[in-house]
Short mmCIF file of C-alpha atoms in Angstrom, two decimals:
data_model
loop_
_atom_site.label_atom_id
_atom_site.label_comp_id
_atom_site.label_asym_id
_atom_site.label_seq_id
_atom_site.Cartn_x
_atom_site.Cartn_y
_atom_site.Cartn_z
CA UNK A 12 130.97 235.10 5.32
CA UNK A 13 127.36 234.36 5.67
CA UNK A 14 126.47 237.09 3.13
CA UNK A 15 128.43 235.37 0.88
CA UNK A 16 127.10 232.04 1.09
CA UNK A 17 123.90 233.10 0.53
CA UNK A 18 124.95 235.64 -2.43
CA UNK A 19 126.43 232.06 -3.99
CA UNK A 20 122.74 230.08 -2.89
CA UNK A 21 120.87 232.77 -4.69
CA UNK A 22 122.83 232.99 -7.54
CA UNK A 23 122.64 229.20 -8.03
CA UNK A 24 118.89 229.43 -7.83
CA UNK A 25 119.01 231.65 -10.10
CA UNK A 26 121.30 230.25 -12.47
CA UNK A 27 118.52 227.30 -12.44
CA UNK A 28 115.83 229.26 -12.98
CA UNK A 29 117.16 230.86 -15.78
CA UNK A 30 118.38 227.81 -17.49
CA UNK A 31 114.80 226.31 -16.81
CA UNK A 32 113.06 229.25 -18.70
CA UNK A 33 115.90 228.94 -22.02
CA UNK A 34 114.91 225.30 -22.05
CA UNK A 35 110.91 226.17 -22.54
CA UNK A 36 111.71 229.24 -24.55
CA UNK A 37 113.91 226.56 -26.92
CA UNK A 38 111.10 223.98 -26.49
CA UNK A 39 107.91 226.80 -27.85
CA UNK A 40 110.15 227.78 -30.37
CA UNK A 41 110.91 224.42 -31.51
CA UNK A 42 107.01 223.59 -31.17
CA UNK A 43 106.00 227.19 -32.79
CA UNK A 44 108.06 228.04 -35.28
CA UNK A 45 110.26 224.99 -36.40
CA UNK A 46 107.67 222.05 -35.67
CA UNK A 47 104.56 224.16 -35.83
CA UNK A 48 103.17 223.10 -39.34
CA UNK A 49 103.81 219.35 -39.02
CA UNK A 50 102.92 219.42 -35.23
CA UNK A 51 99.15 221.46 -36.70
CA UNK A 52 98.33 219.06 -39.49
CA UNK A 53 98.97 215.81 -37.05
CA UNK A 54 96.72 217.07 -34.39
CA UNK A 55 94.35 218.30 -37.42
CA UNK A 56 94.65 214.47 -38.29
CA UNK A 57 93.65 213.14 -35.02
CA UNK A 58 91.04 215.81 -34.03
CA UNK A 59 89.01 216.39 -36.65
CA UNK A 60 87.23 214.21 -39.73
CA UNK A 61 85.21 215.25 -42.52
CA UNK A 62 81.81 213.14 -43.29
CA UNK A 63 79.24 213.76 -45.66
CA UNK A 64 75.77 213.95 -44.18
CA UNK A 65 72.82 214.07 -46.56
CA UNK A 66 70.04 216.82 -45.95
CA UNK A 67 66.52 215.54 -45.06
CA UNK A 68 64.29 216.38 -47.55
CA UNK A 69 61.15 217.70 -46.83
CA UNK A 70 57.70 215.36 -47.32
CA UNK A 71 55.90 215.99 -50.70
CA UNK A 72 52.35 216.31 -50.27
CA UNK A 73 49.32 216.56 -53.09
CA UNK A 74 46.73 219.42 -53.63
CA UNK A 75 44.37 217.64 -50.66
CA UNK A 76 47.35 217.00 -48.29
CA UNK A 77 47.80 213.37 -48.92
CA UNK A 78 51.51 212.15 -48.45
CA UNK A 79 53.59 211.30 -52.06
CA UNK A 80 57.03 211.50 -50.85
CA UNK A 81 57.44 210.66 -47.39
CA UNK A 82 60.85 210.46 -44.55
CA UNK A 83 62.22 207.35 -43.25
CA UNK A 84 64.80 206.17 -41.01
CA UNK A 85 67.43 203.92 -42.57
CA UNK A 86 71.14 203.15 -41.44
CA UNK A 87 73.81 202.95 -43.61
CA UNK A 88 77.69 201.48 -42.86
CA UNK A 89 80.85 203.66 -43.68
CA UNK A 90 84.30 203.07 -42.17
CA UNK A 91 86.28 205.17 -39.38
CA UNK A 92 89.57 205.35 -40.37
CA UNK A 93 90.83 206.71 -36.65
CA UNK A 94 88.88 203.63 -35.31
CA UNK A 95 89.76 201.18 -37.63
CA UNK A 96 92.88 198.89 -36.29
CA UNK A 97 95.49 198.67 -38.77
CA UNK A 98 96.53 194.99 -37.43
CA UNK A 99 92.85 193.40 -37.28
CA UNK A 100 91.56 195.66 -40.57
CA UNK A 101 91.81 192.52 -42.79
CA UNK A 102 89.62 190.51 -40.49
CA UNK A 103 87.17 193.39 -39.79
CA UNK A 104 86.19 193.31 -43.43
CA UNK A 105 86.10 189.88 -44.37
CA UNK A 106 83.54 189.60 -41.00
CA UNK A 107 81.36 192.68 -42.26
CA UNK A 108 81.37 191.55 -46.21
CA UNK A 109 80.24 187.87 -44.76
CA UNK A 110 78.26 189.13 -42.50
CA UNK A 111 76.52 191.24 -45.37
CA UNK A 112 76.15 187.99 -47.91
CA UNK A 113 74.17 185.94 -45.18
CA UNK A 114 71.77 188.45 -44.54
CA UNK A 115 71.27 189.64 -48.72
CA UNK A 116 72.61 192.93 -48.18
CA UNK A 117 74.51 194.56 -51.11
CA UNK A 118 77.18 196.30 -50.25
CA UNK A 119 79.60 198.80 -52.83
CA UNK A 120 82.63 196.95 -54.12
CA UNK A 121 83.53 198.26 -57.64
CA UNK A 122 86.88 196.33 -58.33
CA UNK A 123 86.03 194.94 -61.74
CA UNK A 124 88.19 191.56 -60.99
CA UNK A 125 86.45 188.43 -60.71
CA UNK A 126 87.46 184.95 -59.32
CA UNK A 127 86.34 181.83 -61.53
CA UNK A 128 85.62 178.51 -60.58
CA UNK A 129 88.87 177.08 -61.10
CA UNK A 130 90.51 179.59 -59.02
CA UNK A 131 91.76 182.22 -61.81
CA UNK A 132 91.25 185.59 -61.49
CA UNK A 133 89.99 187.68 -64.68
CA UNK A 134 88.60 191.45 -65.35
CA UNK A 135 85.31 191.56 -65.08
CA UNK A 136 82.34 193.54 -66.77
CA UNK A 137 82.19 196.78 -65.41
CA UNK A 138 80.95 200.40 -66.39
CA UNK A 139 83.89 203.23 -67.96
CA UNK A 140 83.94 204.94 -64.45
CA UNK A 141 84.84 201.61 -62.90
CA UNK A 142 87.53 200.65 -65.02
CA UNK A 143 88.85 204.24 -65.12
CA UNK A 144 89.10 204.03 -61.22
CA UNK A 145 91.05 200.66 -61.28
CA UNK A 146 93.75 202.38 -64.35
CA UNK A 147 94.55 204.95 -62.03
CA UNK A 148 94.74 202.76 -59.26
CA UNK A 149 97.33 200.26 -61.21
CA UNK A 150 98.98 203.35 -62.65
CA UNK A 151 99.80 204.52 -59.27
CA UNK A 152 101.09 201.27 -58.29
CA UNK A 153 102.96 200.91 -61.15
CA UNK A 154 100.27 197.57 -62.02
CA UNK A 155 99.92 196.42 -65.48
CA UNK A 156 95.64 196.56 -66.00
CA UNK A 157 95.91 194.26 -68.51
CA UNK A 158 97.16 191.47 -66.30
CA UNK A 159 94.22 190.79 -63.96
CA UNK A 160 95.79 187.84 -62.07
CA UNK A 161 99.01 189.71 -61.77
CA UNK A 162 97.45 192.55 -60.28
CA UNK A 163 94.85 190.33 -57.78
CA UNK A 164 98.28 189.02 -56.52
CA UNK A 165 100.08 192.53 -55.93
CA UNK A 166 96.89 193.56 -54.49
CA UNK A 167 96.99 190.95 -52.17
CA UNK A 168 100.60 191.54 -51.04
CA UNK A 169 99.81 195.46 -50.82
CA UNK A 170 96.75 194.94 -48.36
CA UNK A 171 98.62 192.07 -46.19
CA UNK A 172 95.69 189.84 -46.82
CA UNK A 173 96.50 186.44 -44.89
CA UNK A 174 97.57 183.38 -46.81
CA UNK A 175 95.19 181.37 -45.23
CA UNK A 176 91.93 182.50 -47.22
CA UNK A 177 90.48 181.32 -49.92
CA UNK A 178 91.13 183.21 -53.67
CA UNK A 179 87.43 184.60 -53.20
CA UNK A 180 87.82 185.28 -49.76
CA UNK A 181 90.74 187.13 -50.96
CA UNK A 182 88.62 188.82 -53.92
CA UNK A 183 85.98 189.87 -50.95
CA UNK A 184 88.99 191.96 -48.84
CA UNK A 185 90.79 193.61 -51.61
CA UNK A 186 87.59 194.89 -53.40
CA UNK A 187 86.93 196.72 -49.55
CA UNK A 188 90.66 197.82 -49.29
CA UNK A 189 90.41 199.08 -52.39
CA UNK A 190 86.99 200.88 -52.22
CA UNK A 191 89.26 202.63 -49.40
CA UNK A 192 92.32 203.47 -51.30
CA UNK A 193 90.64 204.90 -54.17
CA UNK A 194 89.80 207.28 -51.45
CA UNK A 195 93.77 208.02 -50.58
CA UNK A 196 95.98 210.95 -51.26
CA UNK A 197 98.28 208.56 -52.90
CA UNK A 198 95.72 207.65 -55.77
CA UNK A 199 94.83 211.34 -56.47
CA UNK A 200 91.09 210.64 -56.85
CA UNK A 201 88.66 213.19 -56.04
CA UNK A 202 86.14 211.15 -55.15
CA UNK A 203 83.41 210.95 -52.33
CA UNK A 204 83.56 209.15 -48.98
CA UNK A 205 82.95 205.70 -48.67
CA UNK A 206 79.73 204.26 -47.57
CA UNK A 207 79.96 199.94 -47.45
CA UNK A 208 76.54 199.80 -47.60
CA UNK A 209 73.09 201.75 -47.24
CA UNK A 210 69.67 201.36 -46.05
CA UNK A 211 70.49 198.25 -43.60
CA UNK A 212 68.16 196.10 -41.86
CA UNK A 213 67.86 196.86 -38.17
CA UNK A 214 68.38 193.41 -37.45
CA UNK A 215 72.48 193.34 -38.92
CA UNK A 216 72.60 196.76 -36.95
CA UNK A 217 71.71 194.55 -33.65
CA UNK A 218 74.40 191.98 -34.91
CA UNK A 219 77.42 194.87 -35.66
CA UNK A 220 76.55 196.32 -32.33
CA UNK A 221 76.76 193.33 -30.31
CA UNK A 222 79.90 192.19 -32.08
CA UNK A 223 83.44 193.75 -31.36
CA UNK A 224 83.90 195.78 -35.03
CA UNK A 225 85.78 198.98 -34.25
CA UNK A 226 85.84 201.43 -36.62
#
């Protein structure tokens, strides 16, 4: 009798057991072989990022050794998209871009729409690559180019920009948001990375720093 109790414990263990190990084996294969691409691009996503770093260049010196092209430190502002907070993006921006016009820093914002003083919006003057950019942008989105105020609006609605702001506060976030979309697999651009703005003055570097701007 005993024997046979423990002939039923054992094989109850290892009935267990062996439904433990199909459940992994179904779980690696699901991981592995079904999952395994998507699973390997998302963690591809989240682990690793490309940025462009420009070389140093070496100092360029005359026959006598006396300096014509020289090195310098200078700090420049790009965007992290696994830092940057898709709820608080808006807000980021219009903080930077302000943050930029009080202290006479130009920054990179090539959407050739322009707010006047009465609060329309109309295309501005801008070079062929410009205006290329913003076609392919509007033909993407299904946007009519010719239409500037039309397309300020839809721009406006894309990006979630807040009803609160002003038209050129408006202008200021969407030229950003755009800057980054350009930049998107959806636009089909094969552009370069974004840098804001280059060769800042240390003392905006002090005031981003001490300032809660993630990403």
């Amino acid at each position: 009798m005993e024997g046979r109790k423990l002939y039923i414990r054992i094989s109850a263990i290892a009935g267990v057991v062996a439904v433990l190990i199909l459940v992994v084996v179904a779980r690696l294969y699901d991981l592995q072989i079904i999952n395994g691409a998507s699973y390997y691009q998302q963690s591809e996503k989240k682990l690793t990022r490309s940025v462009e770093v420009q070389a140093a260049r070496g100092e360029i010196l005359d026959r006598y050794g006396r300096e014509l092209v020289t090195n310098r430190i200078c700090y420049n502002i790009s965007f992290d998209s696994v830092l940057f907070p898709e709820e608080r993006k808006n807000e980021l921006i219009l903080e930077l871009v302000e943050l930029c016009i009080e202290n006479s820093v130009e920054y990179v914002d090539t959407l050739p729409l322009e707010v006047g003083a009465d609060g329309t919006v109309q295309l501005a003057e801008s070079g062929d690559t410009a205006i290329n950019r913003f076609e392919r942008w509007c033909e993407a989105m299904e946007a009519d180019p010719s239409d500037p105020q039309a397309v300020f609006e839809l721009m406006a609605d894309e990006y979630g920009v807040e009803p609160g702001l002003t038209a050129q506060q408006i202008r200021e976030v969407i030229g950003i948001r755009y800057e980054l979309d350009l930049r998107s697999a959806r636009i089909g651009l094969n552009i370069s990375s974004y840098v804001f703005a280059e060769d800042i003055p240390t003392e905006l570097v002090a005031v981003i720093k001490e300032r809660d701007m993630p990403g």
